[in-house]
Each structure stands twice: as C-alpha cells, then as structure tokens.
Short mmCIF file of C-alpha atoms and ligand atoms in Angstrom, two decimals:
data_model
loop_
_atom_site.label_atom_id
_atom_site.label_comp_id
_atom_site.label_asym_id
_atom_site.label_seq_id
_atom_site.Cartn_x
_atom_site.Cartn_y
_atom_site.Cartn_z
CA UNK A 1 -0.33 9.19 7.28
CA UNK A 2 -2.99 6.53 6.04
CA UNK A 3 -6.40 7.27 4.19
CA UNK A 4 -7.49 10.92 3.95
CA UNK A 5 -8.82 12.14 7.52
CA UNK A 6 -12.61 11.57 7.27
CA UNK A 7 -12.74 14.91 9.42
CA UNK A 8 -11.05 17.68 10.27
CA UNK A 9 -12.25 21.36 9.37
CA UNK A 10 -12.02 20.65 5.81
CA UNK A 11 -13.63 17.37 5.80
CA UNK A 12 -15.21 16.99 2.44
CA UNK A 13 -13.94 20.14 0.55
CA UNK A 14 -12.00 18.67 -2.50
CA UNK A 15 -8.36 21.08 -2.81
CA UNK A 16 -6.72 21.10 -6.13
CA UNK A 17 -3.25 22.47 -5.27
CA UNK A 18 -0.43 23.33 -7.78
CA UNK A 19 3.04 23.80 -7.05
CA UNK A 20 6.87 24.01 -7.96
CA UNK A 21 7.88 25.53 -11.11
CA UNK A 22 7.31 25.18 -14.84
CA UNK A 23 10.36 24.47 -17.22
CA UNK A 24 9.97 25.64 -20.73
CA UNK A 25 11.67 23.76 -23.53
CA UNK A 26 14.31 25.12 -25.98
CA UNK A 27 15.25 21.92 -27.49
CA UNK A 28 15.53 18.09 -26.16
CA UNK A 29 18.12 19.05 -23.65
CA UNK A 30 17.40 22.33 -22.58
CA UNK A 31 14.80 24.87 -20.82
CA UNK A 32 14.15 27.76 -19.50
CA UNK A 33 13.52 27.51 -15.56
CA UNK A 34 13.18 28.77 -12.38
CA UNK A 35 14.36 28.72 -8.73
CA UNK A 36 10.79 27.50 -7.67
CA UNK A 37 11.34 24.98 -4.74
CA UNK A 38 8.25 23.46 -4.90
CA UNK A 39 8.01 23.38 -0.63
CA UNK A 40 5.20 26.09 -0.11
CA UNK A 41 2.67 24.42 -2.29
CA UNK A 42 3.70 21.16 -1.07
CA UNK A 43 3.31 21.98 2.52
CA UNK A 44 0.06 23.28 1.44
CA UNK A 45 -1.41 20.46 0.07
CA UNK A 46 -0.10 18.35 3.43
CA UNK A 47 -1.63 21.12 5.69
CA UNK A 48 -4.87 20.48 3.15
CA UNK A 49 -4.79 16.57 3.72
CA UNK A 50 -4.45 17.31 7.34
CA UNK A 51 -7.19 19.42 7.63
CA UNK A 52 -9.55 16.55 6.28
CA UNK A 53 -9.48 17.80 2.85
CA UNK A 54 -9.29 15.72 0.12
CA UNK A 55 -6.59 16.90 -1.95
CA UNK A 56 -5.23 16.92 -5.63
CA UNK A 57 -1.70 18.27 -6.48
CA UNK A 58 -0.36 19.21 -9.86
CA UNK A 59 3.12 19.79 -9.42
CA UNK A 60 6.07 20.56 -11.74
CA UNK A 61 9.52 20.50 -11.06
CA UNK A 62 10.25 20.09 -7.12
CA UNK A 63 13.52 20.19 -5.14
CA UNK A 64 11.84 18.24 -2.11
CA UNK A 65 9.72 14.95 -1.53
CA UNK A 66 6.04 14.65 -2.93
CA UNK A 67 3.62 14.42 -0.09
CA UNK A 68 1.57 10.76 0.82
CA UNK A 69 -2.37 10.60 0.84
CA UNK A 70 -2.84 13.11 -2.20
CA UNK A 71 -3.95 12.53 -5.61
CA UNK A 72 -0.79 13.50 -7.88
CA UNK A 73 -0.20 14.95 -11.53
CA UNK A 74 2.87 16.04 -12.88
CA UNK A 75 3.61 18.36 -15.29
CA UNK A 76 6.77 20.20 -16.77
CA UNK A 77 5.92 23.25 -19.06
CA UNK A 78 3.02 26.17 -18.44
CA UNK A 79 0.96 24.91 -21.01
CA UNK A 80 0.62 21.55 -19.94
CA UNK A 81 -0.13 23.25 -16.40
CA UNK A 82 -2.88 24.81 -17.68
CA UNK A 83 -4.74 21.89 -19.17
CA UNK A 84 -4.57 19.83 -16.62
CA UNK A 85 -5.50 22.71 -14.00
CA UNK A 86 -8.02 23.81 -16.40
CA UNK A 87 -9.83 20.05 -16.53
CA UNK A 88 -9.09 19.53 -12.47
CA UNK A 89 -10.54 22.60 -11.30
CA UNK A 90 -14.32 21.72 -12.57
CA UNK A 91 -15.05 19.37 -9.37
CA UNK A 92 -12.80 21.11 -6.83
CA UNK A 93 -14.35 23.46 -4.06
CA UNK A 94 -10.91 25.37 -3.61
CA UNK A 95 -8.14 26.31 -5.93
CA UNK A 96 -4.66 27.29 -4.66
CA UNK A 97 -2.10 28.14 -7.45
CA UNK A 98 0.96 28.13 -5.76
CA UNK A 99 3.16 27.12 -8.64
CA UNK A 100 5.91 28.90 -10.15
CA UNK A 101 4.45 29.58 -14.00
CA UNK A 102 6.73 31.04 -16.67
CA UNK A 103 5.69 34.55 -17.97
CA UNK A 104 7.03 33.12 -21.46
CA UNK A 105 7.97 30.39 -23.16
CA UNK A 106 10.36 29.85 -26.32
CA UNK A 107 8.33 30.23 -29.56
CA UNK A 108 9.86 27.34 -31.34
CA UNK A 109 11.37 24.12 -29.83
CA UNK A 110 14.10 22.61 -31.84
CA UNK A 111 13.62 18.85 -32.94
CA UNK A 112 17.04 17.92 -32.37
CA UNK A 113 19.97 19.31 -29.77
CA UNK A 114 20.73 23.03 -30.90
CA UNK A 115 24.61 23.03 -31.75
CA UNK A 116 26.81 25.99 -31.77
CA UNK A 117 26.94 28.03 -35.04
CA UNK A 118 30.00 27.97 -36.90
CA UNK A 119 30.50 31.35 -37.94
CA UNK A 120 30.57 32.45 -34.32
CA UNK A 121 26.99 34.54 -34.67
CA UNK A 122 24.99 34.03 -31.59
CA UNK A 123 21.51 32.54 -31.05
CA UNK A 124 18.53 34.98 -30.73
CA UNK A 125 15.40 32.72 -28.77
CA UNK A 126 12.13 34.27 -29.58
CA UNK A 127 9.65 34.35 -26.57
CA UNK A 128 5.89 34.50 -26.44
CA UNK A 129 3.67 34.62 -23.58
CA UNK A 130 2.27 31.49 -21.67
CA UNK A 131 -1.63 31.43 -20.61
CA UNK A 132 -2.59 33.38 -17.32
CA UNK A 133 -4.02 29.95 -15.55
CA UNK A 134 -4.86 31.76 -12.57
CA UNK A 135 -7.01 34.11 -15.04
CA UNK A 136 -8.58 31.08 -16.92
CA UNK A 137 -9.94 29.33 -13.80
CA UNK A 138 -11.43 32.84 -12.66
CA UNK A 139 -13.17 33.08 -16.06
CA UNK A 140 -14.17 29.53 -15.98
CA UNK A 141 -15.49 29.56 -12.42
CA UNK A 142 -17.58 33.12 -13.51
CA UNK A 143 -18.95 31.66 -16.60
CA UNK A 144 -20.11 28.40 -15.15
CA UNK A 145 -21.59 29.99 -11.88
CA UNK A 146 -19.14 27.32 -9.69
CA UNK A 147 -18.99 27.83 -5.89
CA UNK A 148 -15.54 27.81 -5.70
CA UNK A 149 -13.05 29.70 -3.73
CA UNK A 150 -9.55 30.28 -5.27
CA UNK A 151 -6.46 31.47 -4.19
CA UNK A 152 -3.42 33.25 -5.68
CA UNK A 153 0.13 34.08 -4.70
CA UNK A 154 2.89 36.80 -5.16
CA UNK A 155 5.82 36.98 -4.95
CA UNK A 156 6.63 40.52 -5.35
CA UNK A 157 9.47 43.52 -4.45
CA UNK A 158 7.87 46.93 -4.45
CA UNK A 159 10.07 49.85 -6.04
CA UNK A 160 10.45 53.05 -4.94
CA UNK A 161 6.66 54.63 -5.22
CA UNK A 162 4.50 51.30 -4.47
CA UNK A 163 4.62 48.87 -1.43
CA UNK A 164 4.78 44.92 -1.93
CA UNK A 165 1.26 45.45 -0.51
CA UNK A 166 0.14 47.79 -3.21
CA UNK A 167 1.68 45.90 -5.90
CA UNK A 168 0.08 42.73 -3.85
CA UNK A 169 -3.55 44.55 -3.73
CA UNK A 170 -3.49 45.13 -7.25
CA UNK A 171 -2.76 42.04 -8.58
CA UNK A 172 -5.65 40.44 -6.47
CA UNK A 173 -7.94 42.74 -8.32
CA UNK A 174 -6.59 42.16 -11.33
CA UNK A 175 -6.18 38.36 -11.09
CA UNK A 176 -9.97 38.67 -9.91
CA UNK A 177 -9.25 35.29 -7.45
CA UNK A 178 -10.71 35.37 -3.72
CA UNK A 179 -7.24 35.11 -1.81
CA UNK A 180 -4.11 36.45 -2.90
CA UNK A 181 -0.87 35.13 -0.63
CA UNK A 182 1.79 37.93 -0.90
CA UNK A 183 5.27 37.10 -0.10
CA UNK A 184 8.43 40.05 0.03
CA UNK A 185 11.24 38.99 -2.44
CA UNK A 186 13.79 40.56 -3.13
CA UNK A 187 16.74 39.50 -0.71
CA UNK A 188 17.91 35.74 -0.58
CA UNK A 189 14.35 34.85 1.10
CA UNK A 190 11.72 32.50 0.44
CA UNK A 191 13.36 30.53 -2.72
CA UNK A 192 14.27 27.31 -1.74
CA UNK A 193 14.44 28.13 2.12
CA UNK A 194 12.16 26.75 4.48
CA UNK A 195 11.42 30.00 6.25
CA UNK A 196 8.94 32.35 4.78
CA UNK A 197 6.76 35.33 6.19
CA UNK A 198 3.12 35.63 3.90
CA UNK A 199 0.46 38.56 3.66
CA UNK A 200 -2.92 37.02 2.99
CA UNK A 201 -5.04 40.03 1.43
CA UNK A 202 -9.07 39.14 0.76
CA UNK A 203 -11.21 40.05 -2.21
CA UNK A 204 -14.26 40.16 0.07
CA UNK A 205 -12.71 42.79 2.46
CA UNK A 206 -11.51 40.90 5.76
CA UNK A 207 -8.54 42.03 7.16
CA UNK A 208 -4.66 41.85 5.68
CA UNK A 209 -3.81 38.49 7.79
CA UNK A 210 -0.09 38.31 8.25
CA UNK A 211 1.98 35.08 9.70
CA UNK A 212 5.93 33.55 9.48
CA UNK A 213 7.14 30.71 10.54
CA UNK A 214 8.19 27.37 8.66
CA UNK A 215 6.46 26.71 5.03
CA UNK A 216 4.50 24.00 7.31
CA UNK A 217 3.13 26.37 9.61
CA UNK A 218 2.60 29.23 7.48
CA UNK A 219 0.66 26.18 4.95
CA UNK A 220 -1.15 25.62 8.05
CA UNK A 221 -2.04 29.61 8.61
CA UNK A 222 -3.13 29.57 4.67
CA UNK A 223 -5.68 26.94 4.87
CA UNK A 224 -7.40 28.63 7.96
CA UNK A 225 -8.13 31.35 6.38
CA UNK A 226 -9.21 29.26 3.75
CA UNK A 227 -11.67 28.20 5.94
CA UNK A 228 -12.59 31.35 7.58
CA UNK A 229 -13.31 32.46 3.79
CA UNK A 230 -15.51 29.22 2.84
CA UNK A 231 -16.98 29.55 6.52
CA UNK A 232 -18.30 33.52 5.21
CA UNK A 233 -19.29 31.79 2.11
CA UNK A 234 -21.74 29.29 3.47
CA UNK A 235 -23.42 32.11 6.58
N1 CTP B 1 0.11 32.56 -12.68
C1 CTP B 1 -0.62 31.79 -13.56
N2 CTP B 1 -0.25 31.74 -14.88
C2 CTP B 1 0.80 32.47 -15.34
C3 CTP B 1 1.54 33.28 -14.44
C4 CTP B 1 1.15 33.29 -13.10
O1 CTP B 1 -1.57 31.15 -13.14
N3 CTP B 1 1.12 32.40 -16.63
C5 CTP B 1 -0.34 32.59 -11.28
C6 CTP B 1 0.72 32.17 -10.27
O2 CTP B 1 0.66 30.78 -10.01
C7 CTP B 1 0.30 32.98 -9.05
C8 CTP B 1 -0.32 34.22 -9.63
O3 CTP B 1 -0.67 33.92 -10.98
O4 CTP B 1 -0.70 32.33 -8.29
C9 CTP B 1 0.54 35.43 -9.63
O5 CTP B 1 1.73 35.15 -10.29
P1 CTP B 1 2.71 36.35 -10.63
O6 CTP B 1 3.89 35.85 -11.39
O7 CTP B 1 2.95 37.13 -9.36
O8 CTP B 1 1.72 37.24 -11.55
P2 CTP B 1 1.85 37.76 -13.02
O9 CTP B 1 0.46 38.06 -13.48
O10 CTP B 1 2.67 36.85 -13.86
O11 CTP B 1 2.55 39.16 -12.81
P3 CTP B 1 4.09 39.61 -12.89
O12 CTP B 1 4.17 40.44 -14.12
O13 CTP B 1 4.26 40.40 -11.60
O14 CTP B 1 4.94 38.38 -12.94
CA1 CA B 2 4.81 36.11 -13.40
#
C-alpha cells in the first residue's frame, strides 16, 4: 500500500484509532501489563486506510507489525494514552478505542530498581485508578458540540444473572459513546488469536449487528457499520 486511497467509502473521514495495551510502571524495570495483542485495533486502522480513510493510530504495546500508510503515536502507560487521545481526537470525525487501558496504575513509581527486603516482609503496591479516556472524549465531544462518532469495545464474560449482552448494553450507556464492539471472553478466545466473533450494539437504536471471522474481516465488518452510522448521521 502507497498514499492513502483518495476514495473509498470513507474517503475524507479522518479515524483516530487506538490499540494494544497500556503497561503501568512499578519501577525502571517493571510494570503492570496485559495480554492485549494489539491485532484488533491494528486491523482496524488497516480496514480504516482501506476504506479511504485517513487514519491516525495511537498504539501501546503490540505483539504484531504496525500497519503502513497511517499516521503513528506510541505510547506505554494509560495516562500518557489519554493525553495524546485527548489532543488527537479534536480534528478526527471518528474515534475507535480499541486499546487495552489499565483499570489502575501503581501510586508511586520507584526511582531506582525495587530490591528484595531483607527481613523477608513482602511488598504491598498501592493502586489508584487511571482516567476513563473513553469517558473524557465523550465529555469533550458533548461540551464542544463536535460531530463526531465514537466507538467503544468490551470485552466482557457475563455471570450467572446478566448476559455478555446485558453487561455489553450497559456499558454503552454508561460509556455514553455511539458504538460499543462487544466481544465474549472468558475461554482462551480473542487474546492474542487471530480469530474473534464481535457484537456491535448502537446508541441510536439500529439493530445488534453480529459477525466472526479473522480480526481483518471482522475490522472490515466494524468500519461498515461505521459507515452505516455516519451515513444516518449526515440523512
Ligand atoms: N477504556 C478507557 N479508559 C480506561 C478503561 C477503558 O478508555 N481507563 C475504554 C476501553 O478502551 C474500551 C472501553 O473503555 O473501549 C471499555 O473498556 P472496559 O475495560 O470494558 O470498561 P471499564 O469501564 O474499564 O469497565 P470494567 O470494569 O468492566 O473493566
Ligand atoms: Ca477495564
């Protein structure tokens, strides 16, 4: 692939993506992490390019190549995700946060490599919460008025009283985004493989769209009903 495709159904529409997970430090040496492959977002923002988008992907820590013919920003921790998502998502027409975030981060980072005690105590770490970035580009979108469409995704397990699709519905309301992607965890799926199977629930009311396949062609399946949404958006 060359230049970005000049047309395409989303010719024109700029796509900040994120993807791949955050790592939280502990010390020099050491984080807290997670099993975040990186492939779904990445085969998003390909499917984006592809579609004639012009694309811009933050991405943390990956366990598969970055893509060619997208603008690229890398990250490590969830705070450093959210200000660069934060300042990116002012001029983009779609947001897709399909990054892995940490729910918490270490409250202090030590200076220099932690070493074992010597009276044979054991560390405590103290966690605190990391910003809800999904939450802070909803707010900012709201407050500024911005015609932007931005999606969310789930990876969730249900429990004995509520479906993944319950749990999945929720969240959308909650996160207040346009699109949220749900996908079933829980077994040895989606992490790392390059199979998946994705519920695409809508804010505005359309229909639960469901699709599986490779993380290419369910990428591909996302960003059409991307369009389908911006498509109800501008009728
Ligand atoms: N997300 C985010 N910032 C965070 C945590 C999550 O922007 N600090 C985003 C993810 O990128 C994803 C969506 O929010 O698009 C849902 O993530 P998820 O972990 O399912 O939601 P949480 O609100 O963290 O809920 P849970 O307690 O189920 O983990
Ligand atoms: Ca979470």
């Amino acid at each position: 692939h060359g230049a970005a495709a000049s047309s395409g159904p989303l010719a024109g529409r700029r796509v900040l993506i994120t993807a791949g997970g955050t790592r939280e430090a502990l010390d020099p040496v050491r984080f807290l992490g997670n099993r975040s492959s990186g492939k779904q977002g990445i085969a998003l923002a390909e499917a984006a390019r592809d579609a004639g988008a012009t694309v811009h992907l933050i991405v943390g820590h990956v366990e598969t190549e970055l893509p060619r013919g997208v603008e690229i920003s890398s990250i490590s921790s969830a705070v450093e995700l959210h200000e660069a998502t934060r300042a990116a998502a002012e001029n983009a027409d779609v947001v897709i946060m399909a990054a892995a975030v940490a729910d918490y981060r270490p409250v202090s980072v030590g200076e220099h490599k932690m070493k074992k005690s010597e009276d044979g105590t054991n560390p405590v770490v103290e966690l605190t919460r990391t910003p809800d970035i999904l939450r802070g580009v909803v707010d900012d979108r709201n407050e500024h008025a911005r015609d932007q469409l931005i999606v969310g995704f789930a990876a969730e397990t249900g429990d004995g009283e509520h479906s993944v699709l319950d749990f999945g519905r929720a969240k959308l309301h909650r996160k207040g985004c346009d699109l949220l992607v749900v996908n079933q965890v829980g077994t040895s799926t989606v992490f790392g493989q390059d199979t998946t199977e994705v519920t695409v629930l809508s804010a505005r009311g359309a229909e639960d769209a469901h699709a599986s396949g490779s993380k290419a062609e369910v990428a591909q399946f996302i960003m059409a009903r991307v369009g389908v949404e911006l498509g109800a958006r501008s009728d």
